[in-house]
mmCIF file of C-alpha atoms in Angstrom:
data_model
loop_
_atom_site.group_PDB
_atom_site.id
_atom_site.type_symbol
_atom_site.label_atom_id
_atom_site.label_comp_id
_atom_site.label_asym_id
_atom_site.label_seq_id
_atom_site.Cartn_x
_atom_site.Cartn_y
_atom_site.Cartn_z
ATOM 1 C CA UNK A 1 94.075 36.116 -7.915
ATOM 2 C CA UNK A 2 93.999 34.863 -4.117
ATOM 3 C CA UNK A 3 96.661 35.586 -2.183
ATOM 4 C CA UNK A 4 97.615 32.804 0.314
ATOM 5 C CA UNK A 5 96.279 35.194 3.160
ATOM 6 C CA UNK A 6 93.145 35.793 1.679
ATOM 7 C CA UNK A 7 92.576 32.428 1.040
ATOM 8 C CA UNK A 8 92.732 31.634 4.752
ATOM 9 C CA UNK A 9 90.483 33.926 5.613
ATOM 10 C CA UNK A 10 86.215 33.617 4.989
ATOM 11 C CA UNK A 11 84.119 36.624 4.003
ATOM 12 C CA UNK A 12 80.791 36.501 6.574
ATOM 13 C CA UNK A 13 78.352 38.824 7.597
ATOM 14 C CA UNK A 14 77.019 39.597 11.398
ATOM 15 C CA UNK A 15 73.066 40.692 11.614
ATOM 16 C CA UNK A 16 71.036 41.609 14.429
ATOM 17 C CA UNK A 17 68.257 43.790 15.112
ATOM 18 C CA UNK A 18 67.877 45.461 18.739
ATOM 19 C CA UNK A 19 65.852 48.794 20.069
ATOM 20 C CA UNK A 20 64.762 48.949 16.385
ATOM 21 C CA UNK A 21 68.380 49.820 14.988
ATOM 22 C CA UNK A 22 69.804 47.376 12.449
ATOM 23 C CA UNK A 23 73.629 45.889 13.037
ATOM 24 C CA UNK A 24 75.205 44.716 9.698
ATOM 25 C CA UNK A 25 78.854 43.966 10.331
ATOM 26 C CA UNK A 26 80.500 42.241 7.351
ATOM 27 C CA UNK A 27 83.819 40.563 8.514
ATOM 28 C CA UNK A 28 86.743 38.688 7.405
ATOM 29 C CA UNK A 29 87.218 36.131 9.825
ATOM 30 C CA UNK A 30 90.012 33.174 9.512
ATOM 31 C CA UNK A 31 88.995 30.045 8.640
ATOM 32 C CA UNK A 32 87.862 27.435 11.277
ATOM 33 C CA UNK A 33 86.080 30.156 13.316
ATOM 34 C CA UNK A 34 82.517 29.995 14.929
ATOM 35 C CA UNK A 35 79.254 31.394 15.025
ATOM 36 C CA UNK A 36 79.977 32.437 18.500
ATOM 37 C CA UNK A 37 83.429 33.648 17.837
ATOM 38 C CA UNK A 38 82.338 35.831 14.594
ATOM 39 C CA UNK A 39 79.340 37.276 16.736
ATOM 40 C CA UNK A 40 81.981 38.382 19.833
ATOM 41 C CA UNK A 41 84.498 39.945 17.246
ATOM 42 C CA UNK A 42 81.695 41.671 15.660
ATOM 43 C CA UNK A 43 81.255 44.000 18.607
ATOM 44 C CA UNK A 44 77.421 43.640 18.676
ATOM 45 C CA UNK A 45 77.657 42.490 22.317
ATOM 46 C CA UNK A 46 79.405 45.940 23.403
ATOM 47 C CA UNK A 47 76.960 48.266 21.522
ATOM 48 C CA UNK A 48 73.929 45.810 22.133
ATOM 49 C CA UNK A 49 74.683 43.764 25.659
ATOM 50 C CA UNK A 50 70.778 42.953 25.862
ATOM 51 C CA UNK A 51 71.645 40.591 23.216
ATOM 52 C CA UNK A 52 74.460 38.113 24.685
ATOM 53 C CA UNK A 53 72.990 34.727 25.203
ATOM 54 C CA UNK A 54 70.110 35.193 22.349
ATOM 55 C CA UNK A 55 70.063 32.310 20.012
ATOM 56 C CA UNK A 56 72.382 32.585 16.972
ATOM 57 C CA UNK A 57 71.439 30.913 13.569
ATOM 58 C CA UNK A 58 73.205 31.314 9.777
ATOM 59 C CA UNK A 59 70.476 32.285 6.605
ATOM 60 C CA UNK A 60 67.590 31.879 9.067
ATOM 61 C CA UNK A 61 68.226 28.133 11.022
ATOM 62 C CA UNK A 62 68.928 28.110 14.191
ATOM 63 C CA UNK A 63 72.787 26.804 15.131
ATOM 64 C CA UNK A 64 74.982 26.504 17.887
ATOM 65 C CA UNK A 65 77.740 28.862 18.976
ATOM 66 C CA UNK A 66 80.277 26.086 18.064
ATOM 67 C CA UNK A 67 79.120 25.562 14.583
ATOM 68 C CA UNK A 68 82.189 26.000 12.335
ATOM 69 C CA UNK A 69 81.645 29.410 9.598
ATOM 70 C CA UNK A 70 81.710 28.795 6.394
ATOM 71 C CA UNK A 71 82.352 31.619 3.177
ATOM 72 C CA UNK A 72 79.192 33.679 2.560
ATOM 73 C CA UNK A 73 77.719 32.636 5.890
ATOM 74 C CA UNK A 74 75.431 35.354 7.610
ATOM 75 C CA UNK A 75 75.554 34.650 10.895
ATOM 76 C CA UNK A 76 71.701 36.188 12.687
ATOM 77 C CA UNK A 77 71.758 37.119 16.450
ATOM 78 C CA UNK A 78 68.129 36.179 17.188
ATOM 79 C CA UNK A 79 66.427 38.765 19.585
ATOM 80 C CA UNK A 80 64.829 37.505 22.187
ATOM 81 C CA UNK A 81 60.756 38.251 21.844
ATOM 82 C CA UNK A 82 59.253 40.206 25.374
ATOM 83 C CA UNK A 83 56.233 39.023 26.923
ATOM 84 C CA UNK A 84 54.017 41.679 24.542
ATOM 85 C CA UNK A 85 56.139 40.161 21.114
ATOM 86 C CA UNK A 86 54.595 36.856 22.178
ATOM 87 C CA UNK A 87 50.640 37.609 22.976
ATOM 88 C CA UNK A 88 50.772 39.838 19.806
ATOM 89 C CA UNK A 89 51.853 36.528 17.818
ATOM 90 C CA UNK A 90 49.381 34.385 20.385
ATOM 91 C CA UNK A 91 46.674 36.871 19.472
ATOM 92 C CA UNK A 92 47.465 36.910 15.504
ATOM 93 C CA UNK A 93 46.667 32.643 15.669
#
C-alpha cells in the first residue's frame, strides 16, 4: 500500500553515456518535475560537465527541458557526436 508520500513522488531513471562510462541514476523525484530538473538532481552534470546543454529526450524522442516527468520515464542525456562521430556515420551512407 502507497503511502501519501510515496504517492507524490514518481520513480524515473537518468541515462547518459560520456568518455565511454555509462551513468544510470534511478531517482525518486516529486511529481510535477522536469526533464531538466531530474537531469540537474541527478548529478550527471558534476561528474560529466561536457554534457550540460546536450539534448535531453525520454525512451529515445527527443524533448525539451520543460517537459513535465511522468512515472517510469527514462529521461536520456543525448551526447553530443564530434566531428569524427559524424564522417564515420557520413561514410557508413
Amino acid at each position: 500500500m502507497n503511502t501519501p508520500k510515496q504517492t507524490n513522488r514518481l520513480s524515473v531513471q537518468v541515462v547518459a553515456v560520456a568518455g565511454g562510462i555509462q551513468f544510470i541514476k534511478p531517482m525518486l523525484v516529486p511529481r510535477s518535475q522536469t526533464v531538466g530538473w531530474c537531469a540537474n538532481a541527478s548529478g550527471v552534470y558534476s561528474l560529466h560537465p561536457q554534457l550540460q546543454g546536450a539534448k535531453l529526450g525520454i525512451w529515445g524522442k527527443l524533448t525539451k527541458p520543460n517537459t513535465v516527468v511522468e512515472e517510469g520515464d527514462r529521461i536520456e542525456i543525448y551526447t553530443p557526436a564530434t566531428s569524427k562521430q559524424k564522417s564515420k556515420k557520413m561514410s557508413e551512407k
